[in-house]
Each structure stands twice: as structure tokens, then as C-alpha cells.
mmCIF file of C-alpha atoms in Angstrom:
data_model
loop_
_atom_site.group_PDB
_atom_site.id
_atom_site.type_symbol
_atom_site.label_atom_id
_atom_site.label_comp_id
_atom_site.label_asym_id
_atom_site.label_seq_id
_atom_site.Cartn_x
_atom_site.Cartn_y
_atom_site.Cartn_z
ATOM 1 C CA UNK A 1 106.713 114.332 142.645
ATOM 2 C CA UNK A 2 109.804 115.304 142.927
ATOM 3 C CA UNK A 3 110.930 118.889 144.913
ATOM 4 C CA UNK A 4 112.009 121.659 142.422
ATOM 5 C CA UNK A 5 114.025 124.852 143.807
ATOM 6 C CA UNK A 6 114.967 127.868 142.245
ATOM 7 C CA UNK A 7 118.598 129.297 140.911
ATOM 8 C CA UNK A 8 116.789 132.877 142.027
ATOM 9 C CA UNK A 9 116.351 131.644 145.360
ATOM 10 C CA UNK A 10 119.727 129.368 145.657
ATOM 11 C CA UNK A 11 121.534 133.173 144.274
ATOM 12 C CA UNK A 12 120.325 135.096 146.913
ATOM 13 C CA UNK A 13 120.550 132.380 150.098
ATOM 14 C CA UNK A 14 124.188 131.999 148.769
ATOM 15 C CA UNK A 15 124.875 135.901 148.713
ATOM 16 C CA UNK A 16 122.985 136.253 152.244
ATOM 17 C CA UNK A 17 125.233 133.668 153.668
ATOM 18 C CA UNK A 18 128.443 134.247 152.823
ATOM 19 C CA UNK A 19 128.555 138.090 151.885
ATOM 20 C CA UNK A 20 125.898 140.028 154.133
ATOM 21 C CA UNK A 21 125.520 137.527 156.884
ATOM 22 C CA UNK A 22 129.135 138.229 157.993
ATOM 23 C CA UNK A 23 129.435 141.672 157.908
ATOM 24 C CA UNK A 24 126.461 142.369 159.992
ATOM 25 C CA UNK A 25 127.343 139.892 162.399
ATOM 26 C CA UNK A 26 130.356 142.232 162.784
ATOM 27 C CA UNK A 27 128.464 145.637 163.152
ATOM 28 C CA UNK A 28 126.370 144.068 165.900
ATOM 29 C CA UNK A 29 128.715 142.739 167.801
ATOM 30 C CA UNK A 30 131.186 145.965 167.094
ATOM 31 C CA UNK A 31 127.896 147.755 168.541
ATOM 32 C CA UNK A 32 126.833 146.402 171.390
ATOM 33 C CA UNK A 33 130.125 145.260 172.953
ATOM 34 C CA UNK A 34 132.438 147.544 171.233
ATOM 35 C CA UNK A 35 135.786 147.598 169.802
ATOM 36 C CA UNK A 36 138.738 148.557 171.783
ATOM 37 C CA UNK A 37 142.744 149.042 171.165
ATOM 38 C CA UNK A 38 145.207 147.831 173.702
ATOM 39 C CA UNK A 39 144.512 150.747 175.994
ATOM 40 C CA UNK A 40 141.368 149.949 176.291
ATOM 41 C CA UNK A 41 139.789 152.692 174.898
ATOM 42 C CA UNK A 42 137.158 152.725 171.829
ATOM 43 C CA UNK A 43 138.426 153.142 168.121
ATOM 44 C CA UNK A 44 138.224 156.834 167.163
ATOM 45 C CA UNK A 45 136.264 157.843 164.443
ATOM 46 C CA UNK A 46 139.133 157.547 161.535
ATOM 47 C CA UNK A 47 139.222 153.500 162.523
ATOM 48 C CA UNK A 48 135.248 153.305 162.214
ATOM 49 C CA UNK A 49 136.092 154.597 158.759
ATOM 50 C CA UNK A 50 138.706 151.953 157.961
ATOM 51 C CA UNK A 51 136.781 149.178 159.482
ATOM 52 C CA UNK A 52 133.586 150.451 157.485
ATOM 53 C CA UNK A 53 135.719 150.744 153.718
ATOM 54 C CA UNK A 54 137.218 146.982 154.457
ATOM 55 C CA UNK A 55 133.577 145.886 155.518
ATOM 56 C CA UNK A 56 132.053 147.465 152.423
ATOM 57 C CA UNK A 57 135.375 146.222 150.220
ATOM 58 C CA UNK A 58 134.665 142.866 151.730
ATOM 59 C CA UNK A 59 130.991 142.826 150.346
ATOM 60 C CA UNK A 60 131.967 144.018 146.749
ATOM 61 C CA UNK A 61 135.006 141.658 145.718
ATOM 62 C CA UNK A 62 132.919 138.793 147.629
ATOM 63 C CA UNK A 63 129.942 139.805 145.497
ATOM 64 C CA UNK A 64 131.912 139.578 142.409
ATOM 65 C CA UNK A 65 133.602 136.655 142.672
ATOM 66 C CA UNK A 66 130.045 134.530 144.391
ATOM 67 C CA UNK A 67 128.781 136.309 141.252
ATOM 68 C CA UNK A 68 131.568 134.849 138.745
ATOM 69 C CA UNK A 69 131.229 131.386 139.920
ATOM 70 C CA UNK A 70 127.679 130.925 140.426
ATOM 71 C CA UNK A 71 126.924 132.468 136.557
ATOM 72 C CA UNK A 72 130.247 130.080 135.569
ATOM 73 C CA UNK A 73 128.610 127.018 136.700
ATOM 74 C CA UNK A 74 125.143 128.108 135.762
ATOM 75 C CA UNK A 75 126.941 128.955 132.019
ATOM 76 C CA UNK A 76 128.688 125.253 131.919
ATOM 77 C CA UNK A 77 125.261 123.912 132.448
ATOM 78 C CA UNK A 78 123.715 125.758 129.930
ATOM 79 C CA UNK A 79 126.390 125.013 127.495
ATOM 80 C CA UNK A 80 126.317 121.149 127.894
ATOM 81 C CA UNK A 81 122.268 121.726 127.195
ATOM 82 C CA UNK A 82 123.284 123.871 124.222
ATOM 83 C CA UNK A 83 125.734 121.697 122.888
ATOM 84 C CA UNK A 84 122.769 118.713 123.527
ATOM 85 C CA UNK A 85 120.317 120.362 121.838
ATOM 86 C CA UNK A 86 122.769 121.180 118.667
ATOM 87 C CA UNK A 87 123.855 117.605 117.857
ATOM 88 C CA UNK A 88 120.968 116.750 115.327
ATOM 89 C CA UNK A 89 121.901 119.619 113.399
ATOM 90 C CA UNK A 90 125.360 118.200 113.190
ATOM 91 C CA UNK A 91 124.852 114.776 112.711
ATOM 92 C CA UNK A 92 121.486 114.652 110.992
ATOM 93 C CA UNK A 93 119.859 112.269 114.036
ATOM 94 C CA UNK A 94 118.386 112.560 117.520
ATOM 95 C CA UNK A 95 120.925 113.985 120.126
ATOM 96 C CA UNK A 96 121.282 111.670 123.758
ATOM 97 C CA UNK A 97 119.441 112.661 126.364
ATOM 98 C CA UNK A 98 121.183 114.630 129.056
ATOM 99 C CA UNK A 99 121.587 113.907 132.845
ATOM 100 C CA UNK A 100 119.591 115.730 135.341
ATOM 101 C CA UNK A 101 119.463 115.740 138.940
ATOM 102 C CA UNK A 102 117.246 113.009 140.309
ATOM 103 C CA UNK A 103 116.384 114.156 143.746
ATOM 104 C CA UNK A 104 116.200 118.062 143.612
ATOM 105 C CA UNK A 105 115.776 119.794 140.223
ATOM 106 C CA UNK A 106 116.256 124.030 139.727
ATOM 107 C CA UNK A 107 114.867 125.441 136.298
ATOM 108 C CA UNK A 108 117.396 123.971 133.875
ATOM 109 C CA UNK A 109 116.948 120.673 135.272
ATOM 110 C CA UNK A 110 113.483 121.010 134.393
ATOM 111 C CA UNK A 111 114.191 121.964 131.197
ATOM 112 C CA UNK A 112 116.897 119.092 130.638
ATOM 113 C CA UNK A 113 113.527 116.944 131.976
ATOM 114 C CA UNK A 114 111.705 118.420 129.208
ATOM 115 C CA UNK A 115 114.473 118.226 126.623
ATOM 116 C CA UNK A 116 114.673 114.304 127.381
ATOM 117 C CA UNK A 117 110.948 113.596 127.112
ATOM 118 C CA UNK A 118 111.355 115.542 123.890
ATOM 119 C CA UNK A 119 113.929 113.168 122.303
ATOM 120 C CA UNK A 120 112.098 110.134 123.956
ATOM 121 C CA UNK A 121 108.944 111.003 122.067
ATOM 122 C CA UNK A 122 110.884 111.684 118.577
ATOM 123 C CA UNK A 123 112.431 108.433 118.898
ATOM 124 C CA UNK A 124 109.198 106.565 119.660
ATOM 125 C CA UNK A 125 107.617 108.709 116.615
ATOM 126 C CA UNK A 126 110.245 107.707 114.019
ATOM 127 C CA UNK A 127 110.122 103.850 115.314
ATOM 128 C CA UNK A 128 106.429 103.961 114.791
ATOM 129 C CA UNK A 129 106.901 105.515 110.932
ATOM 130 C CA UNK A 130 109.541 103.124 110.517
ATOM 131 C CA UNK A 131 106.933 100.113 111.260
ATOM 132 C CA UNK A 132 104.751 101.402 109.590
ATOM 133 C CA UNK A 133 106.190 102.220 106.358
ATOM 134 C CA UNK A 134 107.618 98.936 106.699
ATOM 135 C CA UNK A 135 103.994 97.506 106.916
ATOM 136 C CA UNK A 136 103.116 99.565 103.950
ATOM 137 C CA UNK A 137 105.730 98.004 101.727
ATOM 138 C CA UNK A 138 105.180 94.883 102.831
ATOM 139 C CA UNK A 139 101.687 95.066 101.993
ATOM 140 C CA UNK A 140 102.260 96.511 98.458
ATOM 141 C CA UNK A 141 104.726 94.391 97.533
ATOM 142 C CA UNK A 142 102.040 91.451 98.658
ATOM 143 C CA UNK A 143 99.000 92.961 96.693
ATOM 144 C CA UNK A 144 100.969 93.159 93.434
ATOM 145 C CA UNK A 145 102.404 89.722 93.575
ATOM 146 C CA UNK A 146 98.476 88.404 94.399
ATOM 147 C CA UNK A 147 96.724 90.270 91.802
ATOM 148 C CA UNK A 148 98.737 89.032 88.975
ATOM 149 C CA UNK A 149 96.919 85.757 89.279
ATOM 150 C CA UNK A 150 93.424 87.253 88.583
ATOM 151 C CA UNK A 151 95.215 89.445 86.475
ATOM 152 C CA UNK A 152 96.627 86.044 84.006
ATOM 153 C CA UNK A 153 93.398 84.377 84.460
ATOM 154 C CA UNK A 154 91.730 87.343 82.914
ATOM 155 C CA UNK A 155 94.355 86.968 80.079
ATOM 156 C CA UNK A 156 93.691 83.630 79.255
ATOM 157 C CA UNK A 157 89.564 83.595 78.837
ATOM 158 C CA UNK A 158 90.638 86.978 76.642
ATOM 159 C CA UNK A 159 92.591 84.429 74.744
ATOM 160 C CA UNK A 160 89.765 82.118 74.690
ATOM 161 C CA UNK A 161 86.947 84.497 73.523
ATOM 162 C CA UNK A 162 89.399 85.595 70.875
ATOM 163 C CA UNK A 163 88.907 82.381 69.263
ATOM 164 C CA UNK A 164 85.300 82.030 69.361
ATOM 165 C CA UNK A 165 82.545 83.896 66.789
ATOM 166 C CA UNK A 166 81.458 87.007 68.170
ATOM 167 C CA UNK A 167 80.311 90.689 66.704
ATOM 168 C CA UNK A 168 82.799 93.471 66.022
ATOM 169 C CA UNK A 169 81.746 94.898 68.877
ATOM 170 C CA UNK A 170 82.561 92.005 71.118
ATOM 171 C CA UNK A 171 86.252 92.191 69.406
ATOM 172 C CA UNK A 172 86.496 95.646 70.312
ATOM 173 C CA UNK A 173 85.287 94.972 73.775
ATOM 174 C CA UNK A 174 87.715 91.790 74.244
ATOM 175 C CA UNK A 175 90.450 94.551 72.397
ATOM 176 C CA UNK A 176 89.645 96.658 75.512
ATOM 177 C CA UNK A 177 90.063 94.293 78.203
ATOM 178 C CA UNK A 178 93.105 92.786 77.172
ATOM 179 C CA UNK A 179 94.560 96.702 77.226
ATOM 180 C CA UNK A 180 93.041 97.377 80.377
ATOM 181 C CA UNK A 181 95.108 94.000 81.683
ATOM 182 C CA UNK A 182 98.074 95.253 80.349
ATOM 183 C CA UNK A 183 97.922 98.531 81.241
ATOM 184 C CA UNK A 184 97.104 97.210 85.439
ATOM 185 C CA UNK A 185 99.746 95.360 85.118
ATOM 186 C CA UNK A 186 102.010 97.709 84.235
ATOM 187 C CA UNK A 187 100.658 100.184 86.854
ATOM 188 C CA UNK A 188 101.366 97.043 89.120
ATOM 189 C CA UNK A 189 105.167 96.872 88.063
ATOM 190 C CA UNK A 190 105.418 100.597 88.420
ATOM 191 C CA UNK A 191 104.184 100.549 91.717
ATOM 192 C CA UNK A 192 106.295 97.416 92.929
ATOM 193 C CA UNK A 193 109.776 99.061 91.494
ATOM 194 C CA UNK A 194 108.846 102.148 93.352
ATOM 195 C CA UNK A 195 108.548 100.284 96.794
ATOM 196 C CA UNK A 196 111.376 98.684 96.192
ATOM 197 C CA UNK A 197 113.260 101.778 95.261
ATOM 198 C CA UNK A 198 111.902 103.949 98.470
ATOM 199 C CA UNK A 199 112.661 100.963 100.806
ATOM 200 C CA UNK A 200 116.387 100.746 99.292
ATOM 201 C CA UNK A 201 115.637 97.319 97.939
ATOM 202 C CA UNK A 202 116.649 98.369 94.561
ATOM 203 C CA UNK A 203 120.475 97.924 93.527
ATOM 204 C CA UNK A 204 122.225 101.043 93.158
ATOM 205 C CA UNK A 205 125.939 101.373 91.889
ATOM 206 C CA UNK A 206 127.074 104.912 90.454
ATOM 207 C CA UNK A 207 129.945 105.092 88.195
ATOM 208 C CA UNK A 208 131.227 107.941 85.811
ATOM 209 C CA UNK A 209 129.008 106.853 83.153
ATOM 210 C CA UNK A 210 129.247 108.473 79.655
ATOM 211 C CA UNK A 211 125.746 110.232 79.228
ATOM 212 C CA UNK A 212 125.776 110.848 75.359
ATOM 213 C CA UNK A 213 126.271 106.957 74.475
ATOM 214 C CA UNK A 214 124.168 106.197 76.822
ATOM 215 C CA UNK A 215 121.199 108.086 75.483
ATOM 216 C CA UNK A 216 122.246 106.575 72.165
ATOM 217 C CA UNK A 217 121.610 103.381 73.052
ATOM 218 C CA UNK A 218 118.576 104.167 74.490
ATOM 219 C CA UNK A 219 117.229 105.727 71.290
ATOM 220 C CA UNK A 220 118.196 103.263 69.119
ATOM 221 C CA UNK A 221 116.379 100.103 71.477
ATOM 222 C CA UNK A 222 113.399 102.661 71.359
ATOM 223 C CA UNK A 223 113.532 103.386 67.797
ATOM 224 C CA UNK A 224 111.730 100.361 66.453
ATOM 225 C CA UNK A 225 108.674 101.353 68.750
ATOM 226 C CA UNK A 226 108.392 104.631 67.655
ATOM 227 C CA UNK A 227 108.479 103.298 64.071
ATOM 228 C CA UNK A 228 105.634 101.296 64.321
ATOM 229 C CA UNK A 229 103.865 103.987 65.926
ATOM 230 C CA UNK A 230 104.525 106.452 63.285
ATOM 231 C CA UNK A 231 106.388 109.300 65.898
ATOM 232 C CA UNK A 232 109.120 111.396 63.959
ATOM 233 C CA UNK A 233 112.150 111.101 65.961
ATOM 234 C CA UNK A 234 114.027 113.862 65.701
ATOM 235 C CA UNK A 235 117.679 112.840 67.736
ATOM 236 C CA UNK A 236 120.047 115.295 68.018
ATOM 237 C CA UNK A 237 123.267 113.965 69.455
ATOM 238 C CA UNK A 238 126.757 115.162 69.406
ATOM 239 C CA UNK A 239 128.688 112.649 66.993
ATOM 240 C CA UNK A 240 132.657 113.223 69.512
ATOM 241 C CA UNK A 241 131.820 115.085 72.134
ATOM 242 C CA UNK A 242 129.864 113.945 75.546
ATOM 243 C CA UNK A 243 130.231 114.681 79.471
ATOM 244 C CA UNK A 244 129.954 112.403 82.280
ATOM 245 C CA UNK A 245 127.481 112.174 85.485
ATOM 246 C CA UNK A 246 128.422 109.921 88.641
ATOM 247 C CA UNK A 247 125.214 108.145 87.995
ATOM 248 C CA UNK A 248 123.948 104.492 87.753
ATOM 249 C CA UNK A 249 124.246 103.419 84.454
ATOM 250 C CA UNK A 250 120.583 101.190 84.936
ATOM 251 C CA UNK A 251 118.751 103.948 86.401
ATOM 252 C CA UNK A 252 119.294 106.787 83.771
ATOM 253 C CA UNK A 253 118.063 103.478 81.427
ATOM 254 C CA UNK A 254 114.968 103.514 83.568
ATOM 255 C CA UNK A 255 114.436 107.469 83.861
ATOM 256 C CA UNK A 256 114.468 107.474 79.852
ATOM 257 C CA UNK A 257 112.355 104.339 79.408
ATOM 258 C CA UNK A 258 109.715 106.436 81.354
ATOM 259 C CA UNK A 259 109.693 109.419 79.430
ATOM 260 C CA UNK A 260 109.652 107.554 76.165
ATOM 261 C CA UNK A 261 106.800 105.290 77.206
ATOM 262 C CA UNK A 262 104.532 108.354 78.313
ATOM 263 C CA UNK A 263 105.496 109.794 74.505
ATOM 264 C CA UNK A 264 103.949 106.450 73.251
ATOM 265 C CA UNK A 265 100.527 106.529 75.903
ATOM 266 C CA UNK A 266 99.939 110.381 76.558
ATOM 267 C CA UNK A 267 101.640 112.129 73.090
ATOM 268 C CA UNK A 268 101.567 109.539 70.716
ATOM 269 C CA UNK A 269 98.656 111.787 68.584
ATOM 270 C CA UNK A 270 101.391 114.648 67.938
ATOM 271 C CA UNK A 271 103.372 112.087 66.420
ATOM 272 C CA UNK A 272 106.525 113.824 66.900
ATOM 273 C CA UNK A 273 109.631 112.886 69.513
ATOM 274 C CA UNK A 274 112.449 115.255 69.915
ATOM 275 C CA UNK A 275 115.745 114.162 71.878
ATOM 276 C CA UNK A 276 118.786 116.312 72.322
ATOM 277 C CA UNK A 277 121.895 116.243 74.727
ATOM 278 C CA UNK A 278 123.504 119.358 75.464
ATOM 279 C CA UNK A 279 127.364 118.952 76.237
ATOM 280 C CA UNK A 280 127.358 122.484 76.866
ATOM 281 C CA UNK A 281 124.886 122.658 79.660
ATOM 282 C CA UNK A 282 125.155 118.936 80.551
ATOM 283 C CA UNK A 283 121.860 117.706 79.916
ATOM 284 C CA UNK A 284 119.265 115.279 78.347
ATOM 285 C CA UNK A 285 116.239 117.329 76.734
ATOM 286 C CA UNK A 286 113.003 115.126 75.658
ATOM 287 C CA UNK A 287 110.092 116.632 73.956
ATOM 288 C CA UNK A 288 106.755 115.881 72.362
ATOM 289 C CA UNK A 289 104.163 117.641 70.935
ATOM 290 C CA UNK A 290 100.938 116.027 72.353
ATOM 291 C CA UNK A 291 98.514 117.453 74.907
ATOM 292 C CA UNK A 292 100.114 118.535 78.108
ATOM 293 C CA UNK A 293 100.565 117.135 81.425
ATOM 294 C CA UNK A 294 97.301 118.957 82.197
ATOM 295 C CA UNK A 295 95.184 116.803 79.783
ATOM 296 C CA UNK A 296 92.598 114.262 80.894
ATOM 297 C CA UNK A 297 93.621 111.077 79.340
ATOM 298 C CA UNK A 298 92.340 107.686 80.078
ATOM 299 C CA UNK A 299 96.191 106.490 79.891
ATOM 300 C CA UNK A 300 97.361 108.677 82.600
ATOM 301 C CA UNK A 301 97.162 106.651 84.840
ATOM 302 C CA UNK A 302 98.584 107.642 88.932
ATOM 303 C CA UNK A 303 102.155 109.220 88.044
ATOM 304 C CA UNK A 304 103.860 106.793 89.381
ATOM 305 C CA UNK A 305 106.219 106.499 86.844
ATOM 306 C CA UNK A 306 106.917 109.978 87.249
ATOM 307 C CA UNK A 307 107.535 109.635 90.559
ATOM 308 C CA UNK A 308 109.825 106.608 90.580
ATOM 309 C CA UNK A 309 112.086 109.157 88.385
ATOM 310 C CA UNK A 310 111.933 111.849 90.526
ATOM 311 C CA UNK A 311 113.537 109.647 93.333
ATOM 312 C CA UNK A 312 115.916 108.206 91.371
ATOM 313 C CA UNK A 313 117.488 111.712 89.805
ATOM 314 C CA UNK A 314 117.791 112.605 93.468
ATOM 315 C CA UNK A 315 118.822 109.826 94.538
ATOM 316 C CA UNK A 316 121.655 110.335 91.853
ATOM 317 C CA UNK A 317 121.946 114.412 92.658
ATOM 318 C CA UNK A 318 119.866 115.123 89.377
ATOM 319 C CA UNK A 319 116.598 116.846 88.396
ATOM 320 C CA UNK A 320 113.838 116.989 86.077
ATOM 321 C CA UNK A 321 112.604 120.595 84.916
ATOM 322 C CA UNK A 322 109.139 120.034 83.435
ATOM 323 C CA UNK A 323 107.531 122.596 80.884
ATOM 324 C CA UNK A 324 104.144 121.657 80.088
ATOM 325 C CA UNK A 325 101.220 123.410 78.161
ATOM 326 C CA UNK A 326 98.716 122.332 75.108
ATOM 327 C CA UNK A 327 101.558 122.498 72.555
ATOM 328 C CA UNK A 328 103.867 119.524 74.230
ATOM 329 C CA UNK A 329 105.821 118.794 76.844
ATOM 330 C CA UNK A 330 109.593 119.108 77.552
ATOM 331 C CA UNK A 331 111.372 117.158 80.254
ATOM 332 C CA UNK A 332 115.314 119.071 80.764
ATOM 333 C CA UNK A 333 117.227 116.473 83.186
ATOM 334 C CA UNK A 334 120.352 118.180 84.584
ATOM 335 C CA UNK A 335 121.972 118.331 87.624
ATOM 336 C CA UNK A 336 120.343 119.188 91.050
#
């Protein structure tokens, strides 16, 4: 255990010393064996005076400047802790733990102790979240790679019953399986991408990418599916004009594949797609008219889409305003 003393203490055995200690050495002796002038006769009283202002003037400017220097060291200490305990803020990581006195340790020594079991534990805490999020990933990334050979086997007797004689109410049932397959794997893939993407596994290369030929492109790969799935597409999309967003070119792609494939699984039954860019504002507007975020659907599924696009519009400094009732749902992507 090591011996702690205090800066109260240390202040006034410093003081006592070197400021009273003196001067009341000097009354005693001045006292009991008594001052005399080359005569040899005592001081008179004007001299007692003197000597008693110097004494006293003694004990004030030594006061002050003990004083200044003690509370300038003790500030310089305090400072470097300051300064210590300010560095995450500047740099966004854990500060270095500060020196301390090993053998005999005052208040602030304690506290530097303190400071550096602090950091010690941080760092051990955000090694341990680093292992295990790495675990995590690992183990995702694992799962969906092994369950897409259940997943294929599962495919292929579908493929097989298909041919044989059965009921219509066997084809519906095979009908329902091989949507259910489709629709884990999918969930699979969605869940991979976003590992990949929160582990920075995924490539990412901004560029000033032109936003309104972008979205054309998307529309018109999309188009075709919406067709066949009777949605009126109503695309609204400035024939000259467009703006540009330091953005990667493949993840916008991604962003509106999303939306347009929860159009086709959650709002396919209002049959209606709207998609607009505003130059003026700067953003991508998709709407539908089907049942809301809110609804219960059996295609839901566990938002990860939604939350794959989410980190990559921050990821590129850009957000998604949702507006969502019974009426339809409108997705405003801007910048953050």
C-alpha cells in the first residue's frame, strides 16, 4: 500500500518552516538574550518598532511568494491532468495515461491513479467489443453460407414434387414453400451484405456522381418488374437539369433497389409507385400507396434492408426521412 500525504498538510509544514519558524526563532532569542547597539545598551523602543515592521514585512512577501509557487506548481499539475483528460475530445480516442509518483502520492496523484485505471478499463472494454463483434460477424457470415445448403436441397425436392400428381392444394402448398425459400434466402443475403457493410468489408469509393441519371437508370432496370406486377409508375424526372452528391455510385444503386423491392412485397396491393427528384431541394422522393410501415404483413420480414440503408446514407453523409400512415409511405433521401 503505498503512503499518501496531503497538499493541505505539505502547505502548511512548508509555510511553518520557512515563514513563521524564523521569525519566532528571532523574538525568542531577541527576548531572552536581548539586542544591543555598539554601546551596549538595549534598542529603544522606535528600533523594536523597525525590527517588528521588517519581521512582519518578512512574513507577508514570504507568504506571497511560498504562496505563488506552491499554487504554480500545484496549477502545472493540474493542467497536464486537464490537458490528459481533454485529448479524447480532440482526437476522438482514449487519451495516455499520465505519470504519477510511485513512492509517495498527495491528492492529485491519486486522482492521476484513478484517471489511469479509468483509461486502462476503457481500453480493455473496447478490446473486448472489438472481439466480440468480430465473433459476431464471423459467426453470421458462417450461418448464412451453411444454411444455403439445406436451403438448395429444399429447392430441389420442391422441384421434384412439382413434377409429380398431387391436389391443388398440394400445388399451393409446394407454391408456398418454394416462396418461403426464396424469401430466407433473401433475408440471408440481406443479412450477410449488412455484416459485411458494418465490419467495412464492403467496397466503398465516393465520387461526384450525377444523382438524376442515376435514378434513371434505376427506374428503367426496375420498370419491367413493376410491369408485370401491374404498379403505375408515375416518374417524374427533370429531362436537363440534375445536382450531384459525393456518393458511391453502387450504394445509392443498392439504397433504391431496397425501396423498390419493399414497393413490390409490402405495397404492391396499392398498385401505384411514385418517383421524383427534386433539383431544387436535392433529393430522391419514393412513394407508394399501400399499407404503412405499421402494417402486419407476413413479407415484412426483420428490417434489415432498411437498416443496411440507413448505414449506408450515413456512411455517405445522407438521410432517409420516412412518412408513414395507412394511405402509403414516402421515403425523402437528402442530405444529413
Amino acid at each position: 500500500m503505498k503512503q499518501t500525504r496531503s497538499l493541505f498538510r505539505r502547505f502548511l509544514k512548508v509555510h511553518f518552516l520557512f515563514i513563521f519558524l524564523p521569525p519566532i526563532v528571532l523574538v525568542f532569542v531577541s527576548a531572552f538574550f536581548g539586542i544591543s547597539d555598539n554601546n551596549g545598551k538595549n534598542l529603544n523602543t522606535l528600533n523594536l518598532f523597525y525590527v517588528t515592521v521588517l519581521l512582519f514585512g518578512f512574513i507577508i512577501v514570504a507568504f506571497v511568494i511560498l504562496s505563488w509557487l506552491f499554487f504554480l506548481k500545484l496549477q502545472k499539475r493540474l493542467a497536464r491532468l486537464q490537458e490528459a483528460m481533454s485529448f479524447s475530445a480532440k482526437n476522438n480516442s482514449f487519451p495516455k495515461p499520465i505519470s504519477v509518483q510511485s513512492d509517495r502520492m498527495d491528492e492529485i496523484d491519486q486522482l492521476g491513479m484513478s484517471f489511469n485505471w479509468m483509461i486502462q478499463q476503457l481500453e480493455d472494454s473496447r478490446k473486448r467489443a472489438f472481439e466480440e463483434e468480430l465473433l459476431r460477424h464471423r459467426l453470421i457470415a458462417n450461418l448464412s453460407h451453411d444454411l444455403r445448403t439445406p436451403l438448395t436441397i429444399l429447392r430441389g425436392h420442391v422441384t421434384r414434387l412439382n413434377k409429380e400428381s398431387m391436389s391443388l392444394e398440394g400445388q399451393h402448398s409446394l407454391t408456398e414453400i418454394n416462396h418461403t425459400i426464396t424469401r430466407v434466402g433473401d433475408l440471408m443475403d440481406d443479412l450477410l451484405s449488412y455484416t459485411l457493410l458494418t465490419s467495412g468489408k464492403h467496397p466503398f469509393g465516393p465520387v461526384s456522381t450525377d444523382i438524376v441519371r442515376l435514378v434513371r437508370a434505376s427506374v428503367a432496370a426496375w420498370y419491367p418488374v413493376f410491369e408485370e406486377k401491374e404498379i403505375q409508375l408515375d416518374v417524374d424526372l427533370p429531362a436537363e437539369e440534375t445536382f450531384y452528391w459525393q456518393a458511391d455510385p453502387n450504394w445509392i444503386t443498392r439504397v433504391l433497389d431496397n425501396l423498390f423491392q419493399n414497393i413490390l412485397r409490402h405495397a404492391a396491393e396499392g398498385k401505384y409507385a411514385n418517383i421524383v427528384v427534386d433539383v431544387e431541394k436535392e433529393q430522391i422522393i419514393v412513394a407508394d400507396r399501400g399499407p404503412g410501415l405499421d402494417h402486419s404483413s407476413y413479407e415484412r420480414g426483420a428490417g434489415i434492408g432498411l437498416s443496411t440503408c440507413h448505414y449506408m446514407l450515413k456512411k455517405m453523409n445522407l438521410k432517409a426521412n420516412f412518412t408513414s400512415n395507412e394511405n402509403g409511405t414516402r421515403v425523402a433521401i437528402a442530405r444529413a
